[in-house]
Amino acid sequence: MTFGNRFFVSLFLGITISRFSRCNQVVLLDTTSVLGELGWKTYPINGWDAITEMDEHNRPIHTFQVCNVMEPNQNNWLRSNWISRQAAQKIYVELRFTLRDCNSIPWVSGTCKETFNLFYHEMDEAHSVKFKPSQYTKIDTIAADESFTQMDLGDRILKLNTEVREVGPMTKKGFYLAFQDIGACIALVSVRVYYKKCPFTLMNLASFPDTVPRVDSSSLVEVRGACIDHAEERDTPKLFCGADGDWLVPLGRCVCSIGYEEIDGSCVACRPGFYKAYAGIIKCSKCPPHSFSYGEGASICRCEKGFFRAEKDPSTMACTRPPSPPRNPMFNMNDTCLMLEWSPPSDTGGRRDLTYNVQCKRCGPGPNQCQLCEDELRFLPRPLGLTNATVTVTDFSSHANYTFEIESLNGVSDMSTFPRQVAIITVSTDQGGPSLVGAVKKDWASPNSIALSWQQPQETTLPITDYEVKYYEKEQEQLSYSSTHTRAPSVIVSGLKPATWYIFSVRTRTAGGFSSYSPKYEYQTTGDSSDMASDQGQVLVIVTAAVGGFTLLIILTLFLLITGRCQWYFKAKMTSEDKRRTDYQNGLVPFPGIKTYVDPDTYEDPTQAVHEFTKEIDPSRIRIERVIGAGEFGEVCSGRLRTPGKKEIAVAIKTLKGGYVERQRRDFLREASIMGQFDHPNIIRLEGVVTKSRPVMIVVEYMENGSLDSFLRQHDGHFTVIQLVGMLRGIGSGMKYLSDMGYVHRDLAARNILVNSNLVCKVSDFGLSRVLEDDPEAAYTTTGGKIPIRWTAPEAIAYRKFSSASDAWSYGIVMWEVMSYGERPYWEMSNQDVILSIEEGYRLPAPMGCPVALHQLMLHCWQKERNHRPKFVDIVSFLDKLIRNPSSLLPLVEDLQSLPESPAEDMDYPMFISVGDWLDSIKMSQYKSNFMAAGFNTLDSVARMSIEDVRRIGVELIGHQRRIISSIQTLQFQLLHEQEKGFHV
Ligand code: ACK
C-alpha cells in the first residue's frame, strides 16, 4: 500500500524551488527546467510515483515520491533518461529531497527505512532494452540531514535536503542515473546534473576559452590565452584552470600594439594628435612639438613642414630644423695663427648636436676669382664638425685674401632642402694690408657723445676703406656692443648715456679685409652738469694703455721665448712644476710659494698627469663589496682597500665600464688627476687608481652617508642649526682650499658634496667642463655651453666667466639647499624664468627656520657684481663667528618678517646688493650715474639720503622721487635691524 501521496503533494506546494546556475557550471540535466514530461521509468510500476505540479510562475515541478513504509522488502527503482556527458570528465549530481523520519509514522517499525541509494550506468547511447539493476554502479547511499520534525501543535515543518555527489572519471558518451528505494518515505524534488568548467574570460588583454578541469583535483589545466584585437604578446599569457572551475595564477600578458592604448580592458586606437610608437603598457602620447598625426591609431607623428627627425632621433623627440647661421664672425691674427671666432646661431633649431663647418676660399683681386683652399691650410682642431665656436688656422700665405664661410649644422641639416646660410668673414693676410691704428684719443665728451680721433696706420699697401669703431658700456662687460664706421681717423660717437664709462676699440679696413682691433680705451661721458671726469678718464686710459701695453709686451716676450709657436694650441711637454712656474709667470695663479692646481689638460699626454698625481693600486688589494650607484662611466661600488700597513679601510670604487673609447678613459681618469692634487679634510680623498688592469678604477675614501642632497632629504628637520652650519663651514673650508689652489669647481651643488658618518661634508665631482657634461642638472645655454643654471652665477651663464666668485654664488645656493633640507632651488621654475628673475633682482627667500644671519650671507653670495661677493676665507670666518656665538643664529627670518610694523612686503630685495642693483630692483636704473656722480655709492650712504638729496642729484619726476624715498625707508629699516643684530659679514 502507498502511504500518503496526497499528504506529500499538499506539502510540496509550499516549497519554492530555486532554479539557479553558476557561470562555472555546465548543466547536463535540471529537472526543474524541463517543461514537458520527464519520461523517467519506474520499476515496479507501483513503486515510485511521478507527480507534476505547477509553481507560482506556472512552470512544472517534477517530483518523484515513494512511501511504502508499511511493507517489508521494498526494492523500487526510478531511472533517469540517458544523459549526455558532453565534455565532462567528472559530473556532479545534486539531489533535493525530503525524507520522513520513521519515528513520525506510527506502526512502521521494522519496515520503515530512512535512506535511498543512488546508482549510475555509463552508456554510449540511449537504449531501450529492459532495465537491469545489476548493470548499475552504486554512487552512494543517501540519507537525510533534515527530516520531518514533530511540532507541538502537531504540524510538521517540511525540511528540504540537498546532497551533492561526484562521479568520475566518465569515459562513455553518456549515462543513466537510478534511485533505489528500500522502504523509505521520500519525495525527490529536483535532480541537477552538471560538470564544472573554467568559463571563457578576458584577462591582461588575452582571452581564455571555456576549459574543463582535470578529474584529479590536485592538478591544474594550463591554458594559453590569445591576445585580443590590436594587442600582442609580451610574455605568453597563461591561466590555470582549477578543479572547482576557478581560474588561478595569471602569468604573462598581452600589451596594446603600436598606435593603440589600453582603455577598460581593450585596445583603443590613439586619437588624432596622439601617437604610440611602441607596443607596451603605455598610453598614447601627445605628438611632440612641431609634429602632428591626423588619423587615428598613429604610431608616429609626422614633422611639420620645415622640421625634421634625424635617423637616430627617438619618435618622442620634437621635430627640429637646421640652425640659423653663426653670428658675429671675428678673427684675430698673428704671424703664424689666425683665430676665427663666432657666436652660436640665434636659433639652434631645437637641437643640441650643433657643429660648425668652416670652408675656405682664396680670392684673387678680381671678382669671381675664388677657389677652395682647405687643402692649403691647417685647421686646428679641424675644419669640419667643430663643436666650439672657434677654429685656428695656420700655414696660410702671407699675401692672400681668404674668405671663410662658417656654417652651423645639426643632425637635421642634411634633410632640409632650403639653401644653407653661412656667416662670411674675409681675412687678408697681406702683411702690408690693414694694420693697427695708433693711439685712440678722446677729443671731447658731452653727456651723450664722445669725440675720438686716432693716428692712421703708418704703412698700408692697400688704401684704407674705412675704420670700424666698436664700443660698449663698461658695466655691461661686452654682453653686446655697437659699432660705427667712419672714413676719417676720427668719429663722434653719440647716443650715449651721461656719466657712463664706455670701452672703445678701432680697426682698419682695406680691400684686403679688417685689421685686428686696437687695444681697448675707456672714456666716460660727462654728467649733466659737469665734465670733471673726462680728464680723469684720459689719465686713466693712458695709465691703462701703458700698463696694458707693458703687460702685453711681457706676455708676448714669454710667448716667443716659451713656445715660439701658436700658444693656444701647442702644449709643450712640461712637468707640473714647470707648469706652475709658467702659470705663475703668466699671472694665472694667485701667490708664489702656495701649491697650485695644474690642469691635466695642459699635458700633451694625459696619462703623464695620471702618473704624476695618482698612485697605482694593485687590484689584489681591493675587495669590491656592493654596487652603491651608477656613475657616468660605470658603476660606483663600495668595498675595502688593504693599505700597505695591512689595515683595511672602507673605500668607494668608481669603475670604467668595458667597451670604452680612449677619450672616455682619459675623461674618467681626468677626475683622478685633479683629485690627486688635493689634500684637505673637506675634499674627497683619492686613494689611488687602477689603470694597468681591467676594469679601470678610481678608488676614493668612503662616505657613509652618500651625497648631501639626498642625505638631507632623507633626514628632513633632523639637525640643529649649529649642525647645519657645521656642514656649511666644512664645505666653505674645502672651497677656500680649492680657490687658494686656483681651482674653480664650476659645479658646486649639494649633489656634488658627500657626507661621512660624522656628518663631515667633502667636496667631490671634479673635472671642470666635463663635470658639467655629466651633471643631469646642466642645461645648454645660448652661448653653447652646458651649465647647471640654478647653481650658476649670472656672468658664468651669460659668457662663461667662471671664477672663485662664481663658485661663491654656487656656495650661496648650496647654503640654501642645506637650510631647506634639500629643496630644489627655485622649485619648479623653468631655467629661463630663473635667469630672468635673477636678472630682475629676485633672490631666493630664506628657507623656513633659517637664521637671518645665514640668509644674509646667501644674499651676499648672490650679488650681481662678482667682486662684491664674499671670498671663501670671509665665508669660513663668518661661519666660525656664528658657531662661536650661537645666539647670533636665534633670530629667524620669519620672526623678523612678523614684527608688527615691519614693512615685510617691501623687503623683497636683498641687503647686500650694490646701489646699482638696488636701483635696478626698483626699476630706477636710469639714475645710477646720478647716484654715483654725487658720491652715493654705498647702501649706507643711500639710506641716509633725504628727499632734498634725491632732488639735488637730479631726480626731477615727483613719482620717481616718491618711489626712491619709500625704498630708502625700507632700506633704513633693514640696515637698522642688521645693526641691532650685529650681523655684518
Ligand atoms: O647619493 P648617493 O648614495 O652617493 O649615490 C651616489 C652614487 O654613489 C653615484 O655617484 C655614491 N657615492 C659616490 N662617491 C661616494 C663615496 N666616496 N662614498 C660613498 N658613496 C659615494 C653617491
PDB file of N, CA, C and O and ligand atoms in Angstrom, residues 628-631 636 652 654 684 700-707 709-710 754, ligand 1:
ATOM      1  N   ILE A 628      76.824  50.710  -5.233  1.00  0.00           N
ATOM      2  CA  ILE A 628      76.046  51.727  -4.495  1.00  0.00           C
ATOM      3  C   ILE A 628      75.434  52.764  -5.413  1.00  0.00           C
ATOM      4  O   ILE A 628      74.632  53.579  -5.000  1.00  0.00           O
ATOM      5  N   GLY A 629      75.794  52.760  -6.651  1.00  0.00           N
ATOM      6  CA  GLY A 629      75.197  53.757  -7.541  1.00  0.00           C
ATOM      7  C   GLY A 629      75.760  53.627  -8.936  1.00  0.00           C
ATOM      8  O   GLY A 629      76.596  52.769  -9.215  1.00  0.00           O
ATOM      9  N   ALA A 630      75.245  54.507  -9.780  1.00  0.00           N
ATOM     10  CA  ALA A 630      75.702  54.486 -11.165  1.00  0.00           C
ATOM     11  C   ALA A 630      76.364  55.813 -11.468  1.00  0.00           C
ATOM     12  O   ALA A 630      75.792  56.869 -11.224  1.00  0.00           O
ATOM     13  N   GLY A 631      77.585  55.763 -11.936  1.00  0.00           N
ATOM     14  CA  GLY A 631      78.272  56.985 -12.361  1.00  0.00           C
ATOM     15  C   GLY A 631      78.170  57.098 -13.866  1.00  0.00           C
ATOM     16  O   GLY A 631      77.641  56.201 -14.526  1.00  0.00           O
ATOM     17  N   VAL A 636      79.356  52.615  -9.423  1.00  0.00           N
ATOM     18  CA  VAL A 636      80.104  53.053  -8.242  1.00  0.00           C
ATOM     19  C   VAL A 636      79.866  51.987  -7.187  1.00  0.00           C
ATOM     20  O   VAL A 636      78.723  51.605  -6.938  1.00  0.00           O
ATOM     21  N   ALA A 652      85.188  53.888  -1.701  1.00  0.00           N
ATOM     22  CA  ALA A 652      84.221  53.852  -2.815  1.00  0.00           C
ATOM     23  C   ALA A 652      85.057  53.656  -4.066  1.00  0.00           C
ATOM     24  O   ALA A 652      86.154  54.197  -4.177  1.00  0.00           O
ATOM     25  N   LYS A 654      85.000  53.814  -8.171  1.00  0.00           N
ATOM     26  CA  LYS A 654      84.309  54.175  -9.407  1.00  0.00           C
ATOM     27  C   LYS A 654      84.930  53.341 -10.516  1.00  0.00           C
ATOM     28  O   LYS A 654      86.156  53.305 -10.638  1.00  0.00           O
ATOM     29  N   ILE A 684      87.197  65.325  -1.053  1.00  0.00           N
ATOM     30  CA  ILE A 684      87.206  63.865  -1.099  1.00  0.00           C
ATOM     31  C   ILE A 684      88.608  63.375  -1.448  1.00  0.00           C
ATOM     32  O   ILE A 684      89.251  63.931  -2.335  1.00  0.00           O
ATOM     33  N   VAL A 700      88.390  56.029  -3.925  1.00  0.00           N
ATOM     34  CA  VAL A 700      88.362  57.213  -3.048  1.00  0.00           C
ATOM     35  C   VAL A 700      87.845  56.810  -1.676  1.00  0.00           C
ATOM     36  O   VAL A 700      87.297  55.718  -1.514  1.00  0.00           O
ATOM     37  N   GLU A 701      88.033  57.685  -0.727  1.00  0.00           N
ATOM     38  CA  GLU A 701      87.562  57.374   0.621  1.00  0.00           C
ATOM     39  C   GLU A 701      86.042  57.167   0.598  1.00  0.00           C
ATOM     40  O   GLU A 701      85.336  57.769  -0.217  1.00  0.00           O
ATOM     41  N   TYR A 702      85.557  56.321   1.497  1.00  0.00           N
ATOM     42  CA  TYR A 702      84.137  56.001   1.521  1.00  0.00           C
ATOM     43  C   TYR A 702      83.395  57.011   2.395  1.00  0.00           C
ATOM     44  O   TYR A 702      83.847  57.361   3.479  1.00  0.00           O
ATOM     45  N   MET A 703      82.284  57.497   1.903  1.00  0.00           N
ATOM     46  CA  MET A 703      81.486  58.477   2.636  1.00  0.00           C
ATOM     47  C   MET A 703      80.136  57.819   2.940  1.00  0.00           C
ATOM     48  O   MET A 703      79.286  57.673   2.051  1.00  0.00           O
ATOM     49  N   GLU A 704      79.980  57.408   4.191  1.00  0.00           N
ATOM     50  CA  GLU A 704      78.864  56.539   4.558  1.00  0.00           C
ATOM     51  C   GLU A 704      77.500  57.113   4.216  1.00  0.00           C
ATOM     52  O   GLU A 704      76.564  56.386   3.894  1.00  0.00           O
ATOM     53  N   ASN A 705      77.353  58.432   4.288  1.00  0.00           N
ATOM     54  CA  ASN A 705      76.014  58.996   4.100  1.00  0.00           C
ATOM     55  C   ASN A 705      75.730  59.470   2.674  1.00  0.00           C
ATOM     56  O   ASN A 705      74.707  60.112   2.429  1.00  0.00           O
ATOM     57  N   GLY A 706      76.625  59.155   1.740  1.00  0.00           N
ATOM     58  CA  GLY A 706      76.350  59.454   0.332  1.00  0.00           C
ATOM     59  C   GLY A 706      76.250  60.947   0.057  1.00  0.00           C
ATOM     60  O   GLY A 706      76.801  61.775   0.794  1.00  0.00           O
ATOM     61  N   SER A 707      75.516  61.291  -0.990  1.00  0.00           N
ATOM     62  CA  SER A 707      75.507  62.705  -1.375  1.00  0.00           C
ATOM     63  C   SER A 707      74.596  63.544  -0.479  1.00  0.00           C
ATOM     64  O   SER A 707      73.572  63.074   0.020  1.00  0.00           O
ATOM     65  N   ASP A 709      72.586  66.111  -0.903  1.00  0.00           N
ATOM     66  CA  ASP A 709      71.204  66.474  -1.202  1.00  0.00           C
ATOM     67  C   ASP A 709      70.246  65.370  -0.775  1.00  0.00           C
ATOM     68  O   ASP A 709      69.280  65.608  -0.057  1.00  0.00           O
ATOM     69  N   SER A 710      70.570  64.107  -1.161  1.00  0.00           N
ATOM     70  CA  SER A 710      69.627  63.043  -0.796  1.00  0.00           C
ATOM     71  C   SER A 710      69.697  62.765   0.703  1.00  0.00           C
ATOM     72  O   SER A 710      68.677  62.459   1.326  1.00  0.00           O
ATOM     73  N   LEU A 754      79.728  65.046  -0.593  1.00  0.00           N
ATOM     74  CA  LEU A 754      79.490  63.749   0.056  1.00  0.00           C
ATOM     75  C   LEU A 754      79.598  63.921   1.567  1.00  0.00           C
ATOM     76  O   LEU A 754      80.319  64.810   2.052  1.00  0.00           O
TER      77      LEU A 754
HETATM   78  O1  ACK B   1      73.663  59.703  -3.217  1.00  0.00           O
HETATM   79  P1  ACK B   1      74.498  58.501  -3.127  1.00  0.00           P
HETATM   80  O2  ACK B   1      74.237  57.468  -2.139  1.00  0.00           O
HETATM   81  O3  ACK B   1      76.042  58.925  -3.069  1.00  0.00           O
HETATM   82  O4  ACK B   1      74.587  57.841  -4.617  1.00  0.00           O
HETATM   83  C1  ACK B   1      75.668  58.311  -5.329  1.00  0.00           C
HETATM   84  C2  ACK B   1      76.315  57.167  -6.098  1.00  0.00           C
HETATM   85  O5  ACK B   1      77.492  56.803  -5.429  1.00  0.00           O
HETATM   86  C3  ACK B   1      76.663  57.533  -7.538  1.00  0.00           C
HETATM   87  O6  ACK B   1      77.554  58.615  -7.554  1.00  0.00           O
HETATM   88  C4  ACK B   1      77.576  57.477  -4.195  1.00  0.00           C
HETATM   89  N1  ACK B   1      78.981  57.809  -3.950  1.00  0.00           N
HETATM   90  C5  ACK B   1      79.843  58.408  -4.805  1.00  0.00           C
HETATM   91  N2  ACK B   1      81.031  58.543  -4.209  1.00  0.00           N
HETATM   92  C6  ACK B   1      80.932  58.010  -2.963  1.00  0.00           C
HETATM   93  C7  ACK B   1      81.831  57.868  -1.868  1.00  0.00           C
HETATM   94  N3  ACK B   1      83.071  58.298  -1.933  1.00  0.00           N
HETATM   95  N4  ACK B   1      81.370  57.286  -0.753  1.00  0.00           N
HETATM   96  C8  ACK B   1      80.090  56.855  -0.676  1.00  0.00           C
HETATM   97  N5  ACK B   1      79.188  56.968  -1.675  1.00  0.00           N
HETATM   98  C9  ACK B   1      79.621  57.538  -2.812  1.00  0.00           C
HETATM   99  C10 ACK B   1      76.720  58.711  -4.291  1.00  0.00           C
END
